[in-house]
Amino acid sequence: MTEKAKRRQQQGEGGSSNVFSMFEQSQIQEYKEAFTIIDQNRDGIISKDDLRDVLATMGQLNVKNEELEAMVKEASGPINFTVFLTMFGEKLKGADPEDVIVSAFKVLDPEGTGSIKKEFLEELLTTQCDRFTAEEMTNLWAAFPPDVAGNVDYKNICYVITHGEEKEE
């Protein structure tokens, strides 16, 4: 764990109010690149039209106005880069560190292979606690497809949960 991550963990909920201190410089750069992609008209604010345009480039052509308005209303005001970063910070606040999440999965992987069977994970996620819907399971398998033997790489899932992107092989 980096020194900065340790300080952040020790600060807990009462940490720095500066949103930029919540992230490593490389993460801020990645969020800035994402912001720039979403800000289609390059005016420094993510608007409903920007969201509509970026979703259209990803193949979602018939997004309802109400859905776009709900997305924009998640922010307290106009979505500039600082607000955008703050929204991510709020979503990630309280998320467990990667090693804690990996340890939880390891309980399901007594041989320490780094993967678990798709059927086993699906059964757990659809029958225990906050149960996944069929659509959520479809989305999970689309994002993290099992290998040909039906195994799911849970370390990759943990990495994406905590870092927001897949590790490059």
mmCIF file of C-alpha atoms in Angstrom:
data_model
loop_
_atom_site.group_PDB
_atom_site.id
_atom_site.type_symbol
_atom_site.label_atom_id
_atom_site.label_comp_id
_atom_site.label_asym_id
_atom_site.label_seq_id
_atom_site.Cartn_x
_atom_site.Cartn_y
_atom_site.Cartn_z
ATOM 1 C CA MET A 1 0.000 0.000 0.000
ATOM 2 C CA THR A 2 1.359 3.428 -0.914
ATOM 3 C CA GLU A 3 1.995 6.067 1.726
ATOM 4 C CA LYS A 4 -0.787 8.177 0.241
ATOM 5 C CA ALA A 5 -3.235 5.269 0.393
ATOM 6 C CA LYS A 6 -2.302 4.622 4.025
ATOM 7 C CA ARG A 7 -2.897 8.271 4.917
ATOM 8 C CA ARG A 8 -6.221 8.200 3.093
ATOM 9 C CA GLN A 9 -7.244 5.068 4.986
ATOM 10 C CA GLN A 10 -6.220 6.601 8.331
ATOM 11 C CA GLN A 11 -8.119 9.815 7.568
ATOM 12 C CA GLY A 12 -11.285 7.809 6.918
ATOM 13 C CA GLU A 13 -14.517 9.748 6.606
ATOM 14 C CA GLY A 14 -13.025 12.957 7.987
ATOM 15 C CA GLY A 15 -10.270 13.105 5.371
ATOM 16 C CA SER A 16 -9.250 16.067 3.294
ATOM 17 C CA SER A 17 -12.022 18.069 1.699
ATOM 18 C CA ASN A 18 -9.877 18.512 -1.427
ATOM 19 C CA VAL A 19 -11.205 15.934 -3.870
ATOM 20 C CA PHE A 20 -7.892 15.893 -5.752
ATOM 21 C CA SER A 21 -6.169 14.480 -2.651
ATOM 22 C CA MET A 22 -8.419 11.394 -2.797
ATOM 23 C CA PHE A 23 -6.785 10.094 -5.967
ATOM 24 C CA GLU A 24 -3.307 9.353 -7.260
ATOM 25 C CA GLN A 25 -2.100 11.659 -10.047
ATOM 26 C CA SER A 26 -2.404 8.837 -12.606
ATOM 27 C CA GLN A 27 -6.039 8.261 -11.596
ATOM 28 C CA ILE A 28 -6.825 11.972 -11.930
ATOM 29 C CA GLN A 29 -5.348 11.892 -15.442
ATOM 30 C CA GLU A 30 -7.530 8.866 -16.346
ATOM 31 C CA TYR A 31 -10.658 10.626 -15.028
ATOM 32 C CA LYS A 32 -9.676 13.758 -16.976
ATOM 33 C CA GLU A 33 -9.433 11.701 -20.175
ATOM 34 C CA ALA A 34 -12.853 10.158 -19.480
ATOM 35 C CA PHE A 35 -14.316 13.604 -18.744
ATOM 36 C CA THR A 36 -12.926 14.926 -22.031
ATOM 37 C CA ILE A 37 -14.495 12.034 -23.946
ATOM 38 C CA ILE A 38 -17.900 12.592 -22.318
ATOM 39 C CA ASP A 39 -17.752 16.394 -22.768
ATOM 40 C CA GLN A 40 -18.584 16.052 -26.456
ATOM 41 C CA ASN A 41 -18.983 19.787 -27.159
ATOM 42 C CA ARG A 42 -15.761 20.621 -25.231
ATOM 43 C CA ASP A 43 -17.322 23.410 -23.141
ATOM 44 C CA GLY A 44 -15.955 22.103 -19.822
ATOM 45 C CA ILE A 45 -19.394 20.988 -18.579
ATOM 46 C CA ILE A 46 -21.047 17.594 -19.025
ATOM 47 C CA SER A 47 -24.608 18.277 -20.123
ATOM 48 C CA LYS A 48 -27.581 16.138 -21.034
ATOM 49 C CA ASP A 49 -26.689 16.578 -24.713
ATOM 50 C CA ASP A 50 -23.096 15.453 -24.043
ATOM 51 C CA LEU A 51 -24.418 12.308 -22.346
ATOM 52 C CA ARG A 52 -26.826 11.628 -25.224
ATOM 53 C CA ASP A 53 -24.015 12.028 -27.771
ATOM 54 C CA VAL A 54 -21.487 9.838 -25.939
ATOM 55 C CA LEU A 55 -24.105 7.128 -25.342
ATOM 56 C CA ALA A 56 -24.973 7.241 -29.059
ATOM 57 C CA THR A 57 -21.311 6.637 -29.932
ATOM 58 C CA MET A 58 -21.528 3.513 -27.763
ATOM 59 C CA GLY A 59 -24.642 2.274 -29.576
ATOM 60 C CA GLN A 60 -27.325 3.418 -27.121
ATOM 61 C CA LEU A 61 -29.447 5.481 -29.460
ATOM 62 C CA ASN A 62 -32.837 5.666 -27.747
ATOM 63 C CA VAL A 63 -32.018 6.918 -24.247
ATOM 64 C CA LYS A 64 -35.034 8.681 -22.737
ATOM 65 C CA ASN A 65 -34.804 12.333 -21.769
ATOM 66 C CA GLU A 66 -35.844 11.451 -18.203
ATOM 67 C CA GLU A 67 -32.903 9.041 -17.883
ATOM 68 C CA LEU A 68 -30.450 11.683 -19.075
ATOM 69 C CA GLU A 69 -31.960 14.266 -16.719
ATOM 70 C CA ALA A 70 -31.667 11.826 -13.806
ATOM 71 C CA MET A 71 -27.982 11.294 -14.616
ATOM 72 C CA VAL A 72 -27.271 15.025 -14.719
ATOM 73 C CA LYS A 73 -29.267 15.604 -11.502
ATOM 74 C CA GLU A 74 -26.955 13.250 -9.591
ATOM 75 C CA ALA A 75 -24.629 16.261 -9.377
ATOM 76 C CA SER A 76 -25.347 19.241 -7.148
ATOM 77 C CA GLY A 77 -24.866 21.626 -10.068
ATOM 78 C CA PRO A 78 -23.175 21.902 -13.468
ATOM 79 C CA ILE A 79 -20.810 18.943 -13.966
ATOM 80 C CA ASN A 80 -17.369 20.445 -14.441
ATOM 81 C CA PHE A 81 -14.258 18.315 -13.929
ATOM 82 C CA THR A 82 -14.080 18.941 -10.165
ATOM 83 C CA VAL A 83 -17.735 17.940 -9.722
ATOM 84 C CA PHE A 84 -17.149 14.897 -11.953
ATOM 85 C CA LEU A 85 -14.181 13.832 -9.811
ATOM 86 C CA THR A 86 -16.153 14.477 -6.603
ATOM 87 C CA MET A 87 -18.965 12.221 -7.848
ATOM 88 C CA PHE A 88 -16.477 9.380 -8.352
ATOM 89 C CA GLY A 89 -14.947 10.063 -4.952
ATOM 90 C CA GLU A 90 -18.373 9.807 -3.307
ATOM 91 C CA LYS A 91 -19.111 6.531 -5.104
ATOM 92 C CA LEU A 92 -15.762 5.068 -4.032
ATOM 93 C CA LYS A 93 -15.895 6.361 -0.445
ATOM 94 C CA GLY A 94 -16.201 3.428 1.882
ATOM 95 C CA ALA A 95 -15.216 0.876 -0.760
ATOM 96 C CA ASP A 96 -12.985 -1.794 0.710
ATOM 97 C CA PRO A 97 -9.341 -1.916 -0.350
ATOM 98 C CA GLU A 98 -8.477 -4.440 -3.069
ATOM 99 C CA ASP A 99 -6.740 -6.847 -0.663
ATOM 100 C CA VAL A 100 -9.855 -7.061 1.542
ATOM 101 C CA ILE A 101 -12.090 -7.877 -1.438
ATOM 102 C CA VAL A 102 -9.598 -10.461 -2.762
ATOM 103 C CA SER A 103 -9.473 -12.059 0.705
ATOM 104 C CA ALA A 104 -13.255 -12.391 0.684
ATOM 105 C CA PHE A 105 -13.116 -14.211 -2.659
ATOM 106 C CA LYS A 106 -10.252 -16.429 -1.447
ATOM 107 C CA VAL A 107 -12.666 -18.000 1.048
ATOM 108 C CA LEU A 108 -14.477 -19.368 -2.022
ATOM 109 C CA ASP A 109 -11.192 -20.541 -3.567
ATOM 110 C CA PRO A 110 -9.571 -22.934 -1.074
ATOM 111 C CA GLU A 111 -7.055 -24.196 -3.681
ATOM 112 C CA GLY A 112 -5.869 -20.621 -4.336
ATOM 113 C CA THR A 113 -6.295 -20.789 -8.114
ATOM 114 C CA GLY A 114 -7.369 -17.144 -8.478
ATOM 115 C CA SER A 115 -10.643 -18.141 -10.071
ATOM 116 C CA ILE A 116 -13.962 -19.696 -9.121
ATOM 117 C CA LYS A 117 -16.587 -21.544 -11.117
ATOM 118 C CA LYS A 118 -19.135 -19.334 -12.864
ATOM 119 C CA GLU A 119 -22.058 -21.519 -11.734
ATOM 120 C CA PHE A 120 -20.959 -21.345 -8.097
ATOM 121 C CA LEU A 121 -20.555 -17.546 -8.144
ATOM 122 C CA GLU A 122 -23.861 -17.108 -9.965
ATOM 123 C CA GLU A 123 -25.671 -19.274 -7.425
ATOM 124 C CA LEU A 124 -24.226 -17.250 -4.537
ATOM 125 C CA LEU A 125 -25.030 -13.902 -6.124
ATOM 126 C CA THR A 126 -28.612 -14.822 -7.003
ATOM 127 C CA THR A 127 -29.567 -16.593 -3.760
ATOM 128 C CA GLN A 128 -27.719 -14.776 -0.940
ATOM 129 C CA CYS A 129 -28.058 -11.319 0.679
ATOM 130 C CA ASP A 130 -28.526 -8.548 -1.919
ATOM 131 C CA ARG A 131 -29.536 -10.882 -4.726
ATOM 132 C CA PHE A 132 -28.505 -10.108 -8.289
ATOM 133 C CA THR A 133 -31.247 -9.967 -10.909
ATOM 134 C CA ALA A 134 -30.992 -11.878 -14.188
ATOM 135 C CA GLU A 135 -30.046 -8.604 -15.921
ATOM 136 C CA GLU A 136 -27.293 -7.913 -13.384
ATOM 137 C CA MET A 137 -25.906 -11.407 -13.951
ATOM 138 C CA THR A 138 -25.958 -10.872 -17.720
ATOM 139 C CA ASN A 139 -24.068 -7.595 -17.233
ATOM 140 C CA LEU A 140 -21.543 -9.271 -14.927
ATOM 141 C CA TRP A 141 -20.772 -12.033 -17.419
ATOM 142 C CA ALA A 142 -20.549 -9.489 -20.248
ATOM 143 C CA ALA A 143 -17.979 -7.510 -18.255
ATOM 144 C CA PHE A 144 -16.132 -10.539 -16.851
ATOM 145 C CA PRO A 145 -16.673 -13.495 -19.174
ATOM 146 C CA PRO A 146 -15.625 -16.874 -17.773
ATOM 147 C CA ASP A 147 -12.920 -18.824 -19.574
ATOM 148 C CA VAL A 148 -13.717 -21.905 -21.692
ATOM 149 C CA ALA A 149 -13.631 -24.090 -18.571
ATOM 150 C CA GLY A 150 -16.254 -21.896 -16.853
ATOM 151 C CA ASN A 151 -13.835 -20.211 -14.435
ATOM 152 C CA VAL A 152 -14.121 -16.547 -13.419
ATOM 153 C CA ASP A 153 -10.964 -14.547 -12.628
ATOM 154 C CA TYR A 154 -12.011 -12.939 -9.343
ATOM 155 C CA LYS A 155 -8.726 -11.052 -8.945
ATOM 156 C CA ASN A 156 -9.570 -9.109 -12.111
ATOM 157 C CA ILE A 157 -13.064 -8.367 -10.751
ATOM 158 C CA CYS A 158 -11.487 -7.070 -7.521
ATOM 159 C CA TYR A 159 -9.042 -4.919 -9.463
ATOM 160 C CA VAL A 160 -11.824 -3.367 -11.539
ATOM 161 C CA ILE A 161 -13.951 -2.721 -8.430
ATOM 162 C CA THR A 162 -11.118 -0.786 -6.810
ATOM 163 C CA HIS A 163 -9.394 0.768 -9.846
ATOM 164 C CA GLY A 164 -12.194 1.043 -12.401
ATOM 165 C CA GLU A 165 -10.469 -0.691 -15.312
ATOM 166 C CA GLU A 166 -9.049 -4.048 -16.333
ATOM 167 C CA LYS A 167 -5.386 -4.813 -15.753
ATOM 168 C CA GLU A 168 -3.382 -4.875 -18.942
ATOM 169 C CA GLU A 169 -1.807 -8.282 -19.480
#
